[in-house]
Coordinates of C-alpha atoms in Angstrom, one line a residue:
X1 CA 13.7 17.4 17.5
X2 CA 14.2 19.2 14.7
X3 CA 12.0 19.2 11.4
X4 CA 13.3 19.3 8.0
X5 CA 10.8 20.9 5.2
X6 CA 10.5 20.6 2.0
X7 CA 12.5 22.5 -0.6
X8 CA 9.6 23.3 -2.8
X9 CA 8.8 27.0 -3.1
X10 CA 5.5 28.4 -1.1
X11 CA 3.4 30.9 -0.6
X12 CA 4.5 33.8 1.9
X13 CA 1.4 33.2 3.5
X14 CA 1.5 29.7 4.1
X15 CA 5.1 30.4 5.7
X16 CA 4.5 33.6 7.8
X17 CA 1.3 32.3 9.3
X18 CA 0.4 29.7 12.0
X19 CA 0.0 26.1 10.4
X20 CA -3.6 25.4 11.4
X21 CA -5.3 28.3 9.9
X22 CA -2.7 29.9 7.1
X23 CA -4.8 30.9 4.0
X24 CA -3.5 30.8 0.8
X25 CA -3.0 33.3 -2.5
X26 CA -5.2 32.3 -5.4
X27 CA -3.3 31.9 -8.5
X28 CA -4.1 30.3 -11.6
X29 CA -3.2 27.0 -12.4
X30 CA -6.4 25.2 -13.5
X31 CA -5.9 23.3 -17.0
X32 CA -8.2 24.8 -19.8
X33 CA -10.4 22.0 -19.6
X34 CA -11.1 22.2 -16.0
X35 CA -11.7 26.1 -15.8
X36 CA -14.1 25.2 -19.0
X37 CA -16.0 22.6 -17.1
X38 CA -16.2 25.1 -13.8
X39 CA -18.0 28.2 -15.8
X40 CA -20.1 26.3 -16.7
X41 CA -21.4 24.6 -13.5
X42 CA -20.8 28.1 -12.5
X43 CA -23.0 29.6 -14.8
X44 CA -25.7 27.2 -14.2
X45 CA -25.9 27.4 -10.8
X46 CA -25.9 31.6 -11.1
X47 CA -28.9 31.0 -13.2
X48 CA -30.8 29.7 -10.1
X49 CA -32.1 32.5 -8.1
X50 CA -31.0 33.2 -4.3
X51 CA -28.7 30.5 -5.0
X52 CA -25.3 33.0 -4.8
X53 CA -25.4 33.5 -1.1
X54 CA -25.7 30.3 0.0
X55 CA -22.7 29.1 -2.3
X56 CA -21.3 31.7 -0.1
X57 CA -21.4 30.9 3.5
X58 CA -21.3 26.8 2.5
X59 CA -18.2 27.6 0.8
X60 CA -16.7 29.3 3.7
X61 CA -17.9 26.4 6.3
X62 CA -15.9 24.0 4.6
X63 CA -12.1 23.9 5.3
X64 CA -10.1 21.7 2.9
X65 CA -7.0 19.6 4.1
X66 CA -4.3 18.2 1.6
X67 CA -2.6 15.5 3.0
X68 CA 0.6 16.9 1.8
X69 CA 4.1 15.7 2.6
X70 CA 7.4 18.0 2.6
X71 CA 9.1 16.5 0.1
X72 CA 9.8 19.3 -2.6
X73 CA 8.0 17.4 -5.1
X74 CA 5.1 16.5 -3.2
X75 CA 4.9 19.8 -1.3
X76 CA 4.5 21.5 -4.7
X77 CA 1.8 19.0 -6.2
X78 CA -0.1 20.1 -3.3
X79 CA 0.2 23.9 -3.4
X80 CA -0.6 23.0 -7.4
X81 CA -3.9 21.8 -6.1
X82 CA -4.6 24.6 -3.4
X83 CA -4.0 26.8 -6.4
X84 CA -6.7 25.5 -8.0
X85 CA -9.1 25.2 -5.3
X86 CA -8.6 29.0 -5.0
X87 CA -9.0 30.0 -8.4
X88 CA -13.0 28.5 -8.5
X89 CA -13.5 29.9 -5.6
X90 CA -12.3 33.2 -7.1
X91 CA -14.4 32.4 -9.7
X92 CA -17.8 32.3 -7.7
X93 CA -16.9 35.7 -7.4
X94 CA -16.6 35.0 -2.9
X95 CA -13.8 34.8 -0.4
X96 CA -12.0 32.3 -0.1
X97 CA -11.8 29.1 1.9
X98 CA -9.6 27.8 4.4
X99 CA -6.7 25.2 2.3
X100 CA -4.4 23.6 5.3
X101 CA -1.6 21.5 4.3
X102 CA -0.9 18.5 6.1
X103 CA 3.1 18.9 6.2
X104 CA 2.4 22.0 7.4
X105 CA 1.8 21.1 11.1
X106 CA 4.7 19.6 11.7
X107 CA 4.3 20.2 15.4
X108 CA 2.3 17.2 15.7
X109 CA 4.0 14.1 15.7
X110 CA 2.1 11.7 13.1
X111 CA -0.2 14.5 11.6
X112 CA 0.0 12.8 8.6
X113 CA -2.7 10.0 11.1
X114 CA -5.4 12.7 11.2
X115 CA -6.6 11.9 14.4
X116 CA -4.4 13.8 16.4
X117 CA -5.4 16.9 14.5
X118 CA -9.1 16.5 15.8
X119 CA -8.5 18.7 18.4
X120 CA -7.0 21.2 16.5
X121 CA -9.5 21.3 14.0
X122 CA -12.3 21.3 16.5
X123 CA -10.8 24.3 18.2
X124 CA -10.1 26.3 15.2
X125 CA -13.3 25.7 13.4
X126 CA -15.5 23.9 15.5
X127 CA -17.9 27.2 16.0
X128 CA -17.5 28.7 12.1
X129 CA -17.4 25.5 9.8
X130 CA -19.7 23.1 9.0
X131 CA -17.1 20.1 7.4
X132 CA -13.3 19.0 7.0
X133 CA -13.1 17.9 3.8
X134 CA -9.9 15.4 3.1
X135 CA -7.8 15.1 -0.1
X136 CA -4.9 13.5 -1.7
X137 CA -2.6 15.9 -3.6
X138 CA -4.0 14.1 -6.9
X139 CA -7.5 14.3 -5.8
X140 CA -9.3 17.1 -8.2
X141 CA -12.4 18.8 -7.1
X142 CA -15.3 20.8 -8.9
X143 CA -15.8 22.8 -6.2
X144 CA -19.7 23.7 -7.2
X145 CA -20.0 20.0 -7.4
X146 CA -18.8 19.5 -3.9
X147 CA -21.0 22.2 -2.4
X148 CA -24.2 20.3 -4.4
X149 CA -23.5 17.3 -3.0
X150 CA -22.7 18.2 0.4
X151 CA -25.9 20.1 0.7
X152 CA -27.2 16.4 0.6
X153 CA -26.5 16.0 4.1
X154 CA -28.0 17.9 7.3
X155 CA -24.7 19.5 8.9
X156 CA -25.6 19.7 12.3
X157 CA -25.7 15.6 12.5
X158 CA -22.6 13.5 12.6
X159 CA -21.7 12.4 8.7
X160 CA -18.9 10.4 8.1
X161 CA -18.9 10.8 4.2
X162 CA -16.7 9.0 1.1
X163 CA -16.2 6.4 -1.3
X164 CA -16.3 3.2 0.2
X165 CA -13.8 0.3 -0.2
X166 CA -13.9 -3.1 1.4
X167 CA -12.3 -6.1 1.6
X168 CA -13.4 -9.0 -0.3
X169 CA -11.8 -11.4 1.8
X170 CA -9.9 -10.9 5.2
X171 CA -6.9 -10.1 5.1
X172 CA -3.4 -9.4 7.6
X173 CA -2.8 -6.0 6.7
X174 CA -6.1 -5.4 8.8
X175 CA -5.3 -8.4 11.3
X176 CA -8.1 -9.7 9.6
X177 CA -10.8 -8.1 11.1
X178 CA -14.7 -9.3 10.3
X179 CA -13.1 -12.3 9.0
X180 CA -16.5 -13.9 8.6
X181 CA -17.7 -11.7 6.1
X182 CA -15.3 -8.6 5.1
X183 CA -17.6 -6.5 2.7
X184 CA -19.7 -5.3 5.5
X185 CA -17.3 -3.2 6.7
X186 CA -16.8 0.2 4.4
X187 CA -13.6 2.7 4.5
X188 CA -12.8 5.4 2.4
X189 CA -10.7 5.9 -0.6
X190 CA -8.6 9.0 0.1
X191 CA -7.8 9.4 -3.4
X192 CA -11.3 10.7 -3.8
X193 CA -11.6 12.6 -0.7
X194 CA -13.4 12.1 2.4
X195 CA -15.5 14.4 4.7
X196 CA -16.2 14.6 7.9
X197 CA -19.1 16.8 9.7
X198 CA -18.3 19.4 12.6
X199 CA -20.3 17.9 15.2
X200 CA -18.3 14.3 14.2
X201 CA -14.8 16.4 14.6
X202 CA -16.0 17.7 18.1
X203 CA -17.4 14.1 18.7
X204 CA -13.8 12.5 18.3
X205 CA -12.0 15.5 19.3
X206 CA -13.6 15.1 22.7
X207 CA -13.1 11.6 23.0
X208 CA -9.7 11.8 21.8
X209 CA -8.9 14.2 24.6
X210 CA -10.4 11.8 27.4
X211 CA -8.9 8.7 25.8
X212 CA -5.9 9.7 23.4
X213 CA -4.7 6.8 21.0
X214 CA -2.8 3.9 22.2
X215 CA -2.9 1.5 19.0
X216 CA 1.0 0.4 18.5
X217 CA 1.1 0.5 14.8
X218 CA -0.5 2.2 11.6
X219 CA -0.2 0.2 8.8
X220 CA -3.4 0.8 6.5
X221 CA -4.6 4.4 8.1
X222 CA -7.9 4.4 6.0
X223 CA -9.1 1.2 7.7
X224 CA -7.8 2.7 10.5
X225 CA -9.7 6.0 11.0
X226 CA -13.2 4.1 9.8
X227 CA -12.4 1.7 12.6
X228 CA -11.7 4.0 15.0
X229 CA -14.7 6.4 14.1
X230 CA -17.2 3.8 14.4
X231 CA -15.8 1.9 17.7
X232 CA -13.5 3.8 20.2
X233 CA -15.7 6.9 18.6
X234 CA -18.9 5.7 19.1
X235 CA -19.2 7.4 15.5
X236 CA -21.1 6.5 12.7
X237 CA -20.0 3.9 9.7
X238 CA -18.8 5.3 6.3
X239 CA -21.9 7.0 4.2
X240 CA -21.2 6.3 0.3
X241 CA -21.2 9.2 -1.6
X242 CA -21.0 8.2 -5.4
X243 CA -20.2 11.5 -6.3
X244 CA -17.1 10.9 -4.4
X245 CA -14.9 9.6 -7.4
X246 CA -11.8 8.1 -8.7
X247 CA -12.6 8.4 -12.4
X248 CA -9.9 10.0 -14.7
X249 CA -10.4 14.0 -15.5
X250 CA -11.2 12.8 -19.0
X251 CA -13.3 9.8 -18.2
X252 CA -17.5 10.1 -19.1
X253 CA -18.5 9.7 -15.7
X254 CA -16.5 12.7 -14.8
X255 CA -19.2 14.9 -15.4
X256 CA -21.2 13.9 -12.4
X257 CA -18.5 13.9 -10.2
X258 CA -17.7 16.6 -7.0
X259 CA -14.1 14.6 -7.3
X260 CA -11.9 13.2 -9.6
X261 CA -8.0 11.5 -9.5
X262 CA -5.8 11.8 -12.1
X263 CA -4.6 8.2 -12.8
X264 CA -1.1 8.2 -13.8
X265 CA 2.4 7.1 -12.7
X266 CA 4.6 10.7 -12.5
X267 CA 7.1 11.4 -14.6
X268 CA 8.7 14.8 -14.4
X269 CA 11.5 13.5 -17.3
X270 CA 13.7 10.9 -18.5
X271 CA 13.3 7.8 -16.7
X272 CA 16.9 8.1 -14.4
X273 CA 18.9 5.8 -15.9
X274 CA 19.3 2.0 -15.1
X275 CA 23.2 2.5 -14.0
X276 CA 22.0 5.1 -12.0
X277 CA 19.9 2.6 -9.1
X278 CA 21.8 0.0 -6.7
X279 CA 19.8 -2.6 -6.0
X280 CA 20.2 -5.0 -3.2
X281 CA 18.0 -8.2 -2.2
X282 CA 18.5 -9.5 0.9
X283 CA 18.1 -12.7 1.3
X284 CA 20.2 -16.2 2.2
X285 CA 21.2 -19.9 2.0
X286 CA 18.2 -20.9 3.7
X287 CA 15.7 -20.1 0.9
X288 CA 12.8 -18.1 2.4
X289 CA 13.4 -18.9 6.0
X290 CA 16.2 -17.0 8.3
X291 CA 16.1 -13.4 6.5
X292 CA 18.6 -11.6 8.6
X293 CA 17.8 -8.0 9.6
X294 CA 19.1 -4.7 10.6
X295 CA 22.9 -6.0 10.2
X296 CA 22.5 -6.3 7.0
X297 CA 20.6 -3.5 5.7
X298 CA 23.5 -1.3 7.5
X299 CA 26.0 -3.4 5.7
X300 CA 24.1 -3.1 2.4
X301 CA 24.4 1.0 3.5
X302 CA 27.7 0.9 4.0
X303 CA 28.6 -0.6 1.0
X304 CA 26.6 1.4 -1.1
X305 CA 27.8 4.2 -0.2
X306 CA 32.2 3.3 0.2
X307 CA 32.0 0.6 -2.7
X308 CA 29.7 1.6 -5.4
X309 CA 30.1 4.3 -8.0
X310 CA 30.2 7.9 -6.3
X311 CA 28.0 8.8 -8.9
X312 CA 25.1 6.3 -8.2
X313 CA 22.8 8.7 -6.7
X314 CA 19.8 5.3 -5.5
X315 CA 20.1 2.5 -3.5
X316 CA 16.9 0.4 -3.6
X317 CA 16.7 -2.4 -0.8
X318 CA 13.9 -5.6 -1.1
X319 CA 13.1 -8.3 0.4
X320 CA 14.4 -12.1 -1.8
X321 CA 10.3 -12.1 -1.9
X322 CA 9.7 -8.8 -3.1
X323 CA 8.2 -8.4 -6.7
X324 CA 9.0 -4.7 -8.0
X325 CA 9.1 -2.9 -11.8
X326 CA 12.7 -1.3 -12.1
X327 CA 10.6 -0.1 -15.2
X328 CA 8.3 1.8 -13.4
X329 CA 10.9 3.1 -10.4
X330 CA 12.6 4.4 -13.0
X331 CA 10.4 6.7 -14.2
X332 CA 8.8 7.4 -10.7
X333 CA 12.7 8.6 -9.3
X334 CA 12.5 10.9 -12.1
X335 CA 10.4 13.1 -10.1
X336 CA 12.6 13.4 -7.0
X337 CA 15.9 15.0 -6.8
X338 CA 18.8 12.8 -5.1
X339 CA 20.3 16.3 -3.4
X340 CA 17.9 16.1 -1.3
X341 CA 17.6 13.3 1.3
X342 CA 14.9 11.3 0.3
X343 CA 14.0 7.9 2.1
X344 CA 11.0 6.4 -0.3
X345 CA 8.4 3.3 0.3
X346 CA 5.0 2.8 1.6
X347 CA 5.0 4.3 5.3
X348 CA 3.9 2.6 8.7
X349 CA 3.9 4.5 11.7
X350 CA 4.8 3.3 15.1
X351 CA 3.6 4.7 18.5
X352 CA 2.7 7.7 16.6
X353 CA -0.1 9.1 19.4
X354 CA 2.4 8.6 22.3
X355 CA 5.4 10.4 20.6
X356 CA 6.7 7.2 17.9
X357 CA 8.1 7.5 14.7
X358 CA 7.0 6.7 10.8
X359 CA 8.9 4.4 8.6
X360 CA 9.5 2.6 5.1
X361 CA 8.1 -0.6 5.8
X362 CA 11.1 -3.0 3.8
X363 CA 8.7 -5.9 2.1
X364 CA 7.4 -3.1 -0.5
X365 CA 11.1 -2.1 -1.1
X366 CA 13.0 0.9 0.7
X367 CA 14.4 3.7 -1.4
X368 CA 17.3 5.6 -0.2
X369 CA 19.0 8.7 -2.1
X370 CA 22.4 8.9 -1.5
X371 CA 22.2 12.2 0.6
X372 CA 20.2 10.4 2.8
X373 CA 22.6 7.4 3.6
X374 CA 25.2 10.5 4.2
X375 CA 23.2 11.8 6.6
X376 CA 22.4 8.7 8.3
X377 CA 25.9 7.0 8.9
X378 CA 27.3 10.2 9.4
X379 CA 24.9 10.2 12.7
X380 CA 26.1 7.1 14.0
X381 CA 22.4 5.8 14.2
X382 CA 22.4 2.2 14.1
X383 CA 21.0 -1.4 14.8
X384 CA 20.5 -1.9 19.0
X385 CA 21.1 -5.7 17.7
X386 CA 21.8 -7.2 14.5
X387 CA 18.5 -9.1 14.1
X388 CA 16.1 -6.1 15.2
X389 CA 13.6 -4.6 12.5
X390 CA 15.3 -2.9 10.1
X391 CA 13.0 -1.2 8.6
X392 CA 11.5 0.2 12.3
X393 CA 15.3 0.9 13.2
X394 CA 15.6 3.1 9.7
X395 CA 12.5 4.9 10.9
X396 CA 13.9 6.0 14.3
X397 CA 17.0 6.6 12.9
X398 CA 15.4 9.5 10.2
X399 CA 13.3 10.8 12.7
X400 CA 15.9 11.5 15.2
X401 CA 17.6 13.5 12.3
X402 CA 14.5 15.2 10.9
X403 CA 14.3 13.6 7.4
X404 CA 10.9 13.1 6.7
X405 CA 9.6 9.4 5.8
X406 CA 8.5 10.1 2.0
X407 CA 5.2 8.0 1.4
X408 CA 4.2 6.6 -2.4
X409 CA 1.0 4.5 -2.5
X410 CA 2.3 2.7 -5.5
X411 CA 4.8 0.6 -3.0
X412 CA 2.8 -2.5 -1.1
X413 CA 3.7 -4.7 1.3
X414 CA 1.5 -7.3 0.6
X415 CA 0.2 -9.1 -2.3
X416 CA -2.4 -7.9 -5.2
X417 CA -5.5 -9.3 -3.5
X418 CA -4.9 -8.4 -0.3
X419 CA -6.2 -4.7 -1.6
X420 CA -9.7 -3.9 -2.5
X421 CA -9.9 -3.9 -6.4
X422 CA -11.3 -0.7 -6.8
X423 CA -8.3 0.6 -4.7
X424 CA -5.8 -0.8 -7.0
X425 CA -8.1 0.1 -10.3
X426 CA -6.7 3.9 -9.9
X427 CA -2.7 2.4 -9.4
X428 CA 0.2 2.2 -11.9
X429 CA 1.6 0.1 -8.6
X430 CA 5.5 -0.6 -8.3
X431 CA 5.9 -3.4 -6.0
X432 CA 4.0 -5.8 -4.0
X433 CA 5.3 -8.3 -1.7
X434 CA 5.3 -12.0 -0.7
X435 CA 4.9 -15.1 -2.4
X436 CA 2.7 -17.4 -0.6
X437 CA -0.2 -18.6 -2.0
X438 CA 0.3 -17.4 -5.5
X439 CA 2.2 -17.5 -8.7
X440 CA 4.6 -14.6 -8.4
X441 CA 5.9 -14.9 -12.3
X442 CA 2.2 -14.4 -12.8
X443 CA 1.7 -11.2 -10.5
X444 CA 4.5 -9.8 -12.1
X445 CA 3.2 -9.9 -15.6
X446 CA -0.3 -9.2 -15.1
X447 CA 0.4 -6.1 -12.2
X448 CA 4.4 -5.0 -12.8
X449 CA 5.6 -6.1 -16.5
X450 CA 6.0 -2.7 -18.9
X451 CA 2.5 -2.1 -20.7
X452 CA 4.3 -2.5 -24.9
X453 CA 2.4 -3.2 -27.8
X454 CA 4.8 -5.4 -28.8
X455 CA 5.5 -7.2 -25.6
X456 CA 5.0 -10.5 -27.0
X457 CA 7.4 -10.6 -29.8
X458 CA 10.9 -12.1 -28.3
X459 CA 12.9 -9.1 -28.5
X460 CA 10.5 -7.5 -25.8
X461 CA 10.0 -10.5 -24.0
X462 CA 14.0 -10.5 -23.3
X463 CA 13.6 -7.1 -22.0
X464 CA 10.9 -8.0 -19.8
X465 CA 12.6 -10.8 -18.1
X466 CA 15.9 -8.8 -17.7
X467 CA 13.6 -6.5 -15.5
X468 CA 12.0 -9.1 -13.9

C-alpha cells in the first residue's frame, strides 16, 4: 500500500539513497553552548596521546538510529539532531558515522517496533560495527562522551545497555507482569538512548528469522523489547548505564552525561486558538458503563466535519474518563500544520510482525486535523459493526490510506502511577486516562492544571476550571 512521507525538507542524500544505509551531510546546527561543551571534551581527549585513532574506528562502529516519524515536524526535529551528530563528528576532525532514520524504512511494516529491523541491521553492519545506538529525536548526545562510556564495555559480548526504568507496582499496561515484585525487572528510557552490542543484533536477528514475532499487540514497546531480549531472545537483562541521562542540557549533572533530553512541551508559536479545537467526549446515560464505540466516533467525524465551522481546523475525541490540558494541546498543535493530515495520540500497534497496522489508542484522546477526516470519509473506510474498537478501526482505516499514525509521548492511556516516576519526571504530559482508584480532580491539578504564579488567586482559579 502506499506510503505517505513527511513534508519536511531533507537532505538529497537521505532521499536518493537506500533507507538502511543513507549517510547524511554535516551541517551546523549545534547551539553555542553545546559546540562549547564539545571542544572542550574534544580538546581534552586530543591531549591524551594515541587516543585520536581509536576515537576513529569506535566512532565509525557505531551506527546511530533516530526513531523518527514522517510527520513534517518530527521528520525535521530529527534531521535537526542528525545535523548535530555530524557536526562533532566533523569536529574530531574523522569521517563520519552512519545516522538512519527510522521513518525512513518505511518498507517495513511496524519499523517504528525495532525488532523487525534486526535483520536488517545485522546484515548491513553486522561485520563493520560494533553497536546500534537508539535515540529519540530529543535525545542530545556528547558524542566524546558516548565513545568514553561505551569503551566500558567489551564489544564482542552481548550488552544490552541504558537507563533503566521499572515499575513500582504492577501494572495493566504490562498485563502485569512480575506482579510479585515489579522493580526487579529493568527497561530502558528511550528518551536517553539505548544501545545494543553487534553480537546481541545478530543474536536476535537470528532468532527472529527462525521464530518471527507473533505478540498481537504493542502497547508499551520499551517493556516490550527488554522482555523480548531477555526471554524469546535468550538475551541478556538491561545493563544501567548512568551516563545514559535524562537531565536538562542546562542541568549540573549534565556535565557527566554521554546523553541528555531537552525537557520541554514544543511550542513552534501562538498557542492555536481555543475556537480553533472541536472537542467531543463520548460518553452516555449509563454513567461509566455502556461507552458505545466505533458508531459513534464516525458520527462524531461526520459531524465535525458537515456541522462545525469550516474553519475549525481540530477535532479532539476522549473518552467521558479522560483527563486532558486543552492548555497544553494548545500550545502542542502549534507545532503541527492542519494541511497536512495528521491523526495525533499515543500509538499502539496491532499484528505489526505479521503485516497489522498502528493506531491512536482513544482513552489518551485521539487528534484528528481536518485534512485527515477528509481523507478518511472520502475513502468510505468505516466501522465493520457499530460496537467494534474504534480506535483499532481508525488505525486500519489510515493505514489502508497511507497516513501515518503521528505518535506524542505526552498522551497516556492510563493513569499517573501506572508509569515509572522517572519516566514521567522528563514529561510536560497532556492527558491520562481512567478514573478508578483515584481522585481525578486531584490528578488534574497536580499533573494537567497550567503551571501560573498566580494560580491561586480566584481570577485564575476560574480559568483553571473552565479548562478542566
Amino acid at each position: 500500500m502506499p506510503r505517505e512521507r513527511g513534508s519536511g525538507w531533507l537532505l538529497p542524500a537521505l532521499l536518493l539513497l537506500p533507507p538502511i544505509c543513507a549517510p547524511a551531510l554535516a551541517v551546523s546546527v549545534a547551539a553555542e553552548d553545546a559546540k562549547e561543551q564539545i571542544e572542550r571534551l574534544v580538546s581534552q581527549e586530543s591531549e591524551k596521546s594515541g587516543k585520536s585513532n581509536k576515537i576513529n574506528i569506535e566512532l565509525q562502529e557505531i551506527v546511530f538510529v533516530i526513531q523518527s516519524q514522517s510527520n513534517s515536524f518530527h521528520s525535521k526535529r530529527a534531521e535537526d539532531l542528525v545535523r548535530n551528530i555530524l557536526k562533532q563528528a566533523e569536529e574530531l576532525g574523522k569521517e563520519l558515522p552512519r545516522v538512519l532514520l527510522i521513518h525512513q524504512m518505511d518498507r517495513h511494516d511496524g519499523a517504528w517496533t525495532i525488532l523487525p529491523l534486526m535483520h536488517d541491521f545485522s546484515a548491513s553492519y553486522g561485520r563493520n560495527s560494533s553497536w546500534i545506538f537508539f535515540c529519540e529525536e530529543d535525545t542530545r548526545i556528547q558524542i566524546v562522551k558516548l565513545l568514553e562510556t561505551l569503551r566500558r564495555f567489551d564489544k564482542s559480548k552481548e550488552w544490552f545497555l541504558g537507563k533503566a526504568l521499572y515499575d513500582e507496582e504492577s501494572t495493566i499496561i504490562h498485563h502485569y507482569a512480575f506482579a510479585e515484585n515489579p522493580t526487579i525487572f529493568k527497561f530502558p528510557d528511550f528518551a536517553a538512548g539505548w544501545a545494543l552490542s553487534i553480537p546481541l543484533v545478530n543474536k536476535l536477528a537470528n532468532k527472529l528469522k527462525s521464530e518471527p514475532l507473533k505478540s498481537d499487540f504493542t502497547i508499551d514497546l520499551k517493556h516490550e523489547i527488554a522482555l523480548y531480549i531477555w526471554q524469546k531472545g535468550n538475551g541478556p537483562h538491561l545493563t544501567p548505564v548512568p551516563e545514559f541521562c535524562t537531565d536538562d542540557l542546562n542541568a549540573y549533572k549534565a556535565v557527566n552525561c554521554a546523553t541528555m533530553f531537552s525537557n520541554f512541551l514544543p511550542v513552534c508559536g501562538d498557542p492555536v486558538k481555543k475556537e480553533d479545537i472541536f472537542v467531543a467526549v463520548k460518553t452516555c446515560r449509563k454513567f461509566h458503563r455502556d461507552r458505545s464505540h466505533c458508531g459513534k466516533t464516525f458520527a462524531i467525524l461526520e459531524r465535525f466535519l458537515n456541522h462545525s465551522s469550516s474553519k475549525t481546523p481540530w477535532l479532539v475525541i476522549v473518552d467521558d474518563d479522560t483527563l486532558i490540558s486543552i492548555f497544553r494541546l494548545r500550545k502542542l498543535l502549534s507545532c503541527y500544520d492542519p494541511n497536512e493530515p495528521v491523526f495525533l495520540g499515543e500509538r499502539y500497534g496491532y499484528g505489526l510482525g505479521t503485516g497489522g497496522y498502528s493506531y491512536i489508542t482513544g482513552g489518551g484522546g485521539m487528534v484528528f486535523s481536518r485534512e485527515a477526516i477528509q481523507k478518511l470519509l472520502a475513502s468510505k473506510c468505516q466501522c465493520y459493526s457499530n460496537d467494534a474498537p474504534d480506535d483499532m478501526v481508525l488505525g486500519m482505516c489510515f493505514s489502508g490510506l497511507g497516513i501515518p499514525i503521528t505518535h506524542c509521548p505526552l498522551f497516556h492511556q492510563a493513569r499517573p502511577m501506572d508509569y515509572p516516576k522517572d519516566y514521567l519526571a522528563h514529561q510536560i504530559p497532556i492527558s491520562f486516562h481512567k478514573h478508578w482508584n483515584i481522585d481525578p480532580v486531584k490528578v488534574y491539578f497536580t499533573w494537567l492544571a497550567p503551571k501560573m504564579e498566580d494560580s491561586f488567586t480566584e481570577k485564575k482559579q476560574r480559568r483553571i476550571r473552565e479548562d478542566l
